[in-house]
Structure formats: C-alpha cells, structure tokens
C-alpha cells in the first residue's frame, strides 16, 4: 500500500498484486511428475528454477539438467525469464538428465596436453617405441625438428588460450566427451608422431637438407604455418573481446585494427580458416599420410561447425553481412 498526499488529505493507492507462478516439472521420457514448485516469482529465470529443482533432487545438479517446454524440444537457456515464456500461471516443464558433466576448461586442458606430451615422447625417441639402438637418438633431417617446433607451438598456444583467452558460453559438457575428444587428439598425435619421428623416415625430395642448409620452400611453408597460427590466435582474441566477462552476450564479429581479423569481411569463422591453413602447411612440410588424413578429418568437422555457426548468425542478426561464407571465402 502506498500513500499520495493531496493538500491536507491523504489517499491510499493499492499496490499491484504480484502474480506468483506454479511450476511442475515432469520427466521428459515417462511424463512422471518429479517436482512441484509453489509461489515462484514471475521474474525467476530457468537457472533459478534449476537450483530449486536441485534442492529436491540433489543428484541432478543444475549443469546436468535440461529443462524444456516440450519433451522433444530444445533446452531452455538459463537466462530465460519465466514470465516471458509461453506458459500460464501454472507452468509445465520437462526435464531430461544430461548425464555427468565436466568443465570445458578441464576437457580442453586434458585433450591438448596429451598430444603435446605424446609427440615429444616420439621426438626424443624414448625407450620401447622404436628399436633399442635408436633410444634417445636425434634425426638428421631438419624437417623433423621443424615439425616438432610447429606441433608443440600449436598445442602450447591452445593450452594458453584455454587458460587466458577463451570465454565459454557453457560452463560444462558431458563427461563422456572427454574420452571421445582425447581418443581423437591423442590417437592422431601418436599416429603422426610415430611416422614423422621414425628413424627410417624419409623427408620429401625437396627437403633432403641437413642442419647446414634449409630449403627455401620448406622455410616458406614454415612461415605460412606460423602466419596461420598467429591469425588463429588473433581471431580468438577478437571473439573474446566481444563477450564481457561472465556474460553470454552474442554480437556480430567485425574486423578490428589487427590485419589478421580483416578476413571477417569474407568468412564467419576465420579461426577455422586459419586452423585449416596451418595444418595444410604442416601436411606439405612433412608430406606424411597420417598428417594429411588428420587435416582432412579436421576440415570436415570444422566445416560442420562453421556452417552451424553461420546459420546461427543469419538467424539471430538481420543485418548480418551477406557476403560472408562459413569457412572458405566465396566457396564454402
């Protein structure tokens, strides 16, 4: 109740009554009622509703909860507000268990540390990998050492980006992903490293050089690889600066003063473009079949991600630049 003064008289003005919501949460598979929440404030977010649900079901912490309006629909965002959703004062939501979760940072650190360590084990030819007479020997081919430098730099960069650059819109991912991701990265690292660092490895004909002489073509490929690595890092920094700390804000990325970001004029996901360029350079440098296969598989996966992100940009932003392609300018 509030009071308004008119001269010597006082009139009372009733406050607008707050309409509370009733929320019931059903199992998306069985349709059984799991929880009923009474007197939920209309400005409550899905994230807050997850916390309330967690109190009655401690085994399902908020990160492993998927709350949706339809049993087969998309998960609602944590920041969605109850009164803005297409529900009545008695709202019905459906719950699906996402399974055990693990932080993105933990997954990235694990899947990137593995290739770095594994490759160096083959490079230094630790015992039990090759024949005993080759233990801790060094290759006479300069391209082997260049390849180790490139591979190590790539994964050290990824580790540092995970710790100091990336801002994740989702804090966790399913625990099972860490086994899938590590199998992919660790397995390919071992396969590539085995052949590149093998004592019988024969470098490409143009690279039959020793420590004294380095082929100019090899140097050019080496420079291209690092050019793309720097470009990839520049894009990651630019994307980081679009999202304030602790927020999930999405904005259209545009070129900055950094020349490496000018490729945003032509593609939506230039971080993948640079990534592809660096691995193509690594493939040409080593001319090793496992490296070529890794590059091909990576390109296919990055294309899928880039197309998905490109479609998301077009759907979310009406003024999105029409000339941009997902990953390769004017092609793909």
mmCIF file of N, CA and C in Angstrom, residues 44-112:
data_model
loop_
_atom_site.group_PDB
_atom_site.id
_atom_site.type_symbol
_atom_site.label_atom_id
_atom_site.label_comp_id
_atom_site.label_asym_id
_atom_site.label_seq_id
_atom_site.Cartn_x
_atom_site.Cartn_y
_atom_site.Cartn_z
ATOM 1 N N UNK A 44 11.596 -15.025 -12.134
ATOM 2 C CA UNK A 44 12.571 -16.098 -11.903
ATOM 3 C C UNK A 44 13.092 -16.611 -13.237
ATOM 4 N N UNK A 45 14.365 -16.934 -13.281
ATOM 5 C CA UNK A 45 14.974 -17.457 -14.502
ATOM 6 C C UNK A 45 14.983 -18.982 -14.478
ATOM 7 N N UNK A 46 15.219 -19.558 -15.634
ATOM 8 C CA UNK A 46 15.324 -21.021 -15.710
ATOM 9 C C UNK A 46 16.481 -21.507 -14.850
ATOM 10 N N UNK A 47 17.550 -20.731 -14.796
ATOM 11 C CA UNK A 47 18.678 -21.093 -13.942
ATOM 12 C C UNK A 47 18.278 -21.178 -12.479
ATOM 13 N N UNK A 48 17.432 -20.256 -12.041
ATOM 14 C CA UNK A 48 16.958 -20.278 -10.647
ATOM 15 C C UNK A 48 16.007 -21.445 -10.409
ATOM 16 N N UNK A 49 15.189 -21.753 -11.409
ATOM 17 C CA UNK A 49 14.288 -22.905 -11.287
ATOM 18 C C UNK A 49 15.092 -24.200 -11.201
ATOM 19 N N UNK A 50 16.188 -24.283 -11.952
ATOM 20 C CA UNK A 50 17.066 -25.456 -11.859
ATOM 21 C C UNK A 50 17.625 -25.616 -10.443
ATOM 22 N N UNK A 51 17.994 -24.494 -9.829
ATOM 23 C CA UNK A 51 18.523 -24.539 -8.457
ATOM 24 C C UNK A 51 17.459 -25.015 -7.482
ATOM 25 N N UNK A 52 16.208 -24.572 -7.661
ATOM 26 C CA UNK A 52 15.100 -25.031 -6.807
ATOM 27 C C UNK A 52 14.867 -26.528 -6.996
ATOM 28 N N UNK A 53 14.924 -26.961 -8.252
ATOM 29 C CA UNK A 53 14.725 -28.381 -8.558
ATOM 30 C C UNK A 53 15.840 -29.226 -7.943
ATOM 31 N N UNK A 54 17.042 -28.680 -7.944
ATOM 32 C CA UNK A 54 18.199 -29.388 -7.386
ATOM 33 C C UNK A 54 18.041 -29.645 -5.892
ATOM 34 N N UNK A 55 17.353 -28.733 -5.200
ATOM 35 C CA UNK A 55 17.163 -28.903 -3.756
ATOM 36 C C UNK A 55 16.325 -30.139 -3.445
ATOM 37 N N UNK A 56 15.366 -30.444 -4.300
ATOM 38 C CA UNK A 56 14.530 -31.625 -4.069
ATOM 39 C C UNK A 56 15.125 -32.888 -4.693
ATOM 40 N N UNK A 57 16.045 -32.710 -5.651
ATOM 41 C CA UNK A 57 16.705 -33.846 -6.301
ATOM 42 C C UNK A 57 18.212 -33.561 -6.362
ATOM 43 N N UNK A 58 18.936 -33.746 -5.272
ATOM 44 C CA UNK A 58 20.365 -33.391 -5.205
ATOM 45 C C UNK A 58 21.241 -34.104 -6.240
ATOM 46 N N UNK A 59 20.784 -35.255 -6.744
ATOM 47 C CA UNK A 59 21.613 -35.995 -7.703
ATOM 48 C C UNK A 59 21.676 -35.302 -9.062
ATOM 49 N N UNK A 60 20.752 -34.374 -9.298
ATOM 50 C CA UNK A 60 20.732 -33.659 -10.576
ATOM 51 C C UNK A 60 21.103 -32.199 -10.339
ATOM 52 N N UNK A 61 22.387 -31.924 -10.351
ATOM 53 C CA UNK A 61 22.834 -30.545 -10.172
ATOM 54 C C UNK A 61 22.504 -29.752 -11.434
ATOM 55 N N UNK A 62 22.415 -28.422 -11.327
ATOM 56 C CA UNK A 62 21.926 -27.608 -12.457
ATOM 57 C C UNK A 62 22.615 -27.856 -13.781
ATOM 58 N N UNK A 63 23.923 -28.118 -13.789
ATOM 59 C CA UNK A 63 24.652 -28.271 -15.052
ATOM 60 C C UNK A 63 24.216 -29.498 -15.837
ATOM 61 N N UNK A 64 23.662 -30.517 -15.168
ATOM 62 C CA UNK A 64 23.259 -31.717 -15.886
ATOM 63 C C UNK A 64 21.761 -31.748 -16.176
ATOM 64 N N UNK A 65 21.087 -30.616 -15.904
ATOM 65 C CA UNK A 65 19.654 -30.530 -16.157
ATOM 66 C C UNK A 65 19.371 -29.895 -17.514
ATOM 67 N N UNK A 66 18.450 -30.480 -18.241
ATOM 68 C CA UNK A 66 17.906 -29.876 -19.451
ATOM 69 C C UNK A 66 16.424 -29.637 -19.198
ATOM 70 N N UNK A 67 16.029 -28.377 -19.132
ATOM 71 C CA UNK A 67 14.636 -28.004 -18.914
ATOM 72 C C UNK A 67 14.076 -27.489 -20.232
ATOM 73 N N UNK A 68 12.935 -28.024 -20.626
ATOM 74 C CA UNK A 68 12.357 -27.665 -21.917
ATOM 75 C C UNK A 68 10.850 -27.556 -21.823
ATOM 76 N N UNK A 69 10.234 -26.881 -22.807
ATOM 77 C CA UNK A 69 8.783 -26.714 -22.834
ATOM 78 C C UNK A 69 8.084 -27.933 -23.416
ATOM 79 N N UNK A 70 8.802 -28.653 -24.244
ATOM 80 C CA UNK A 70 8.254 -29.836 -24.900
ATOM 81 C C UNK A 70 9.208 -31.005 -24.664
ATOM 82 N N UNK A 71 8.686 -32.211 -24.464
ATOM 83 C CA UNK A 71 9.574 -33.349 -24.191
ATOM 84 C C UNK A 71 10.668 -33.539 -25.229
ATOM 85 N N UNK A 72 10.388 -33.215 -26.490
ATOM 86 C CA UNK A 72 11.362 -33.383 -27.556
ATOM 87 C C UNK A 72 11.889 -32.048 -28.076
ATOM 88 N N UNK A 73 11.591 -30.969 -27.356
ATOM 89 C CA UNK A 73 12.015 -29.644 -27.787
ATOM 90 C C UNK A 73 13.432 -29.318 -27.368
ATOM 91 N N UNK A 74 13.836 -28.079 -27.638
ATOM 92 C CA UNK A 74 15.176 -27.620 -27.294
ATOM 93 C C UNK A 74 15.237 -27.199 -25.835
ATOM 94 N N UNK A 75 16.408 -27.297 -25.278
ATOM 95 C CA UNK A 75 16.611 -26.877 -23.893
ATOM 96 C C UNK A 75 16.461 -25.362 -23.777
ATOM 97 N N UNK A 76 15.810 -24.937 -22.706
ATOM 98 C CA UNK A 76 15.701 -23.507 -22.448
ATOM 99 C C UNK A 76 17.022 -22.978 -21.903
ATOM 100 N N UNK A 77 17.295 -21.718 -22.161
ATOM 101 C CA UNK A 77 18.514 -21.098 -21.666
ATOM 102 C C UNK A 77 18.359 -20.727 -20.200
ATOM 103 N N UNK A 78 19.462 -20.747 -19.484
ATOM 104 C CA UNK A 78 19.424 -20.403 -18.055
ATOM 105 C C UNK A 78 18.925 -18.987 -17.824
ATOM 106 N N UNK A 79 19.175 -18.097 -18.781
ATOM 107 C CA UNK A 79 18.779 -16.700 -18.592
ATOM 108 C C UNK A 79 17.342 -16.413 -19.006
ATOM 109 N N UNK A 80 16.630 -17.400 -19.568
ATOM 110 C CA UNK A 80 15.219 -17.206 -19.928
ATOM 111 C C UNK A 80 14.389 -16.916 -18.676
ATOM 112 N N UNK A 81 13.497 -15.920 -18.776
ATOM 113 C CA UNK A 81 12.676 -15.499 -17.636
ATOM 114 C C UNK A 81 11.307 -16.157 -17.726
ATOM 115 N N UNK A 82 10.814 -16.617 -16.609
ATOM 116 C CA UNK A 82 9.571 -17.392 -16.555
ATOM 117 C C UNK A 82 8.398 -16.652 -17.176
ATOM 118 N N UNK A 83 8.212 -15.373 -16.821
ATOM 119 C CA UNK A 83 7.035 -14.641 -17.301
ATOM 120 C C UNK A 83 7.113 -14.304 -18.796
ATOM 121 N N UNK A 84 8.274 -14.459 -19.385
ATOM 122 C CA UNK A 84 8.419 -14.186 -20.814
ATOM 123 C C UNK A 84 8.258 -15.443 -21.669
ATOM 124 N N UNK A 85 8.064 -16.575 -21.034
ATOM 125 C CA UNK A 85 7.883 -17.827 -21.765
ATOM 126 C C UNK A 85 6.404 -18.049 -22.071
ATOM 127 N N UNK A 86 6.091 -18.802 -23.127
ATOM 128 C CA UNK A 86 4.692 -19.056 -23.485
ATOM 129 C C UNK A 86 4.033 -20.093 -22.567
ATOM 130 N N UNK A 87 3.885 -19.718 -21.283
ATOM 131 C CA UNK A 87 3.262 -20.597 -20.296
ATOM 132 C C UNK A 87 2.249 -19.801 -19.485
ATOM 133 N N UNK A 88 1.308 -20.495 -18.860
ATOM 134 C CA UNK A 88 0.351 -19.841 -17.990
ATOM 135 C C UNK A 88 0.907 -19.696 -16.582
ATOM 136 N N UNK A 89 0.034 -19.325 -15.655
ATOM 137 C CA UNK A 89 0.483 -19.186 -14.264
ATOM 138 C C UNK A 89 0.811 -20.545 -13.654
ATOM 139 N N UNK A 90 0.321 -21.600 -14.265
ATOM 140 C CA UNK A 90 0.749 -22.950 -13.889
ATOM 141 C C UNK A 90 1.584 -23.484 -15.056
ATOM 142 N N UNK A 91 2.889 -23.427 -14.888
ATOM 143 C CA UNK A 91 3.808 -23.767 -15.979
ATOM 144 C C UNK A 91 4.264 -25.213 -15.860
ATOM 145 N N UNK A 92 4.271 -25.886 -16.990
ATOM 146 C CA UNK A 92 4.732 -27.273 -17.032
ATOM 147 C C UNK A 92 6.016 -27.351 -17.856
ATOM 148 N N UNK A 93 7.055 -27.880 -17.229
ATOM 149 C CA UNK A 93 8.333 -28.072 -17.913
ATOM 150 C C UNK A 93 8.694 -29.549 -17.914
ATOM 151 N N UNK A 94 9.564 -29.908 -18.840
ATOM 152 C CA UNK A 94 10.018 -31.286 -18.960
ATOM 153 C C UNK A 94 11.525 -31.356 -18.710
ATOM 154 N N UNK A 95 11.905 -32.335 -17.935
ATOM 155 C CA UNK A 95 13.294 -32.485 -17.516
ATOM 156 C C UNK A 95 13.946 -33.675 -18.221
ATOM 157 N N UNK A 96 15.193 -33.471 -18.648
ATOM 158 C CA UNK A 96 15.986 -34.555 -19.194
ATOM 159 C C UNK A 96 17.388 -34.493 -18.572
ATOM 160 N N UNK A 97 17.853 -35.640 -18.123
ATOM 161 C CA UNK A 97 19.169 -35.714 -17.494
ATOM 162 C C UNK A 97 20.250 -35.728 -18.571
ATOM 163 N N UNK A 98 21.163 -34.773 -18.502
ATOM 164 C CA UNK A 98 22.250 -34.682 -19.480
ATOM 165 C C UNK A 98 23.427 -35.571 -19.131
ATOM 166 N N UNK A 99 23.367 -36.208 -17.974
ATOM 167 C CA UNK A 99 24.467 -37.062 -17.556
ATOM 168 C C UNK A 99 25.528 -36.270 -16.809
ATOM 169 N N UNK A 100 26.513 -36.989 -16.308
ATOM 170 C CA UNK A 100 27.600 -36.347 -15.569
ATOM 171 C C UNK A 100 28.291 -35.308 -16.446
ATOM 172 N N UNK A 101 28.630 -34.168 -15.845
ATOM 173 C CA UNK A 101 29.226 -33.063 -16.579
ATOM 174 C C UNK A 101 30.662 -32.801 -16.132
ATOM 175 N N UNK A 102 31.415 -32.161 -17.016
ATOM 176 C CA UNK A 102 32.790 -31.782 -16.717
ATOM 177 C C UNK A 102 33.031 -30.425 -17.361
ATOM 178 N N UNK A 103 33.864 -29.608 -16.764
ATOM 179 C CA UNK A 103 34.075 -28.252 -17.272
ATOM 180 C C UNK A 103 34.819 -28.273 -18.608
ATOM 181 N N UNK A 104 34.492 -27.291 -19.442
ATOM 182 C CA UNK A 104 35.166 -27.169 -20.738
ATOM 183 C C UNK A 104 36.664 -26.968 -20.549
ATOM 184 N N UNK A 105 37.039 -26.186 -19.544
ATOM 185 C CA UNK A 105 38.461 -25.923 -19.314
ATOM 186 C C UNK A 105 39.205 -27.218 -19.037
ATOM 187 N N UNK A 106 38.613 -28.086 -18.195
ATOM 188 C CA UNK A 106 39.255 -29.364 -17.871
ATOM 189 C C UNK A 106 39.405 -30.228 -19.119
ATOM 190 N N UNK A 107 38.362 -30.275 -19.938
ATOM 191 C CA UNK A 107 38.407 -31.078 -21.165
ATOM 192 C C UNK A 107 39.485 -30.558 -22.104
ATOM 193 N N UNK A 108 39.511 -29.253 -22.321
ATOM 194 C CA UNK A 108 40.494 -28.678 -23.240
ATOM 195 C C UNK A 108 41.919 -28.894 -22.749
ATOM 196 N N UNK A 109 42.152 -28.680 -21.465
ATOM 197 C CA UNK A 109 43.497 -28.866 -20.932
ATOM 198 C C UNK A 109 43.945 -30.315 -21.079
ATOM 199 N N UNK A 110 43.023 -31.242 -20.876
ATOM 200 C CA UNK A 110 43.361 -32.657 -20.975
ATOM 201 C C UNK A 110 43.625 -33.079 -22.415
ATOM 202 N N UNK A 111 42.731 -32.675 -23.317
ATOM 203 C CA UNK A 111 42.867 -33.139 -24.701
ATOM 204 C C UNK A 111 44.029 -32.459 -25.420
ATOM 205 N N UNK A 112 44.471 -31.295 -24.956
ATOM 206 C CA UNK A 112 45.604 -30.613 -25.587
ATOM 207 C C UNK A 112 46.942 -30.959 -24.951
#
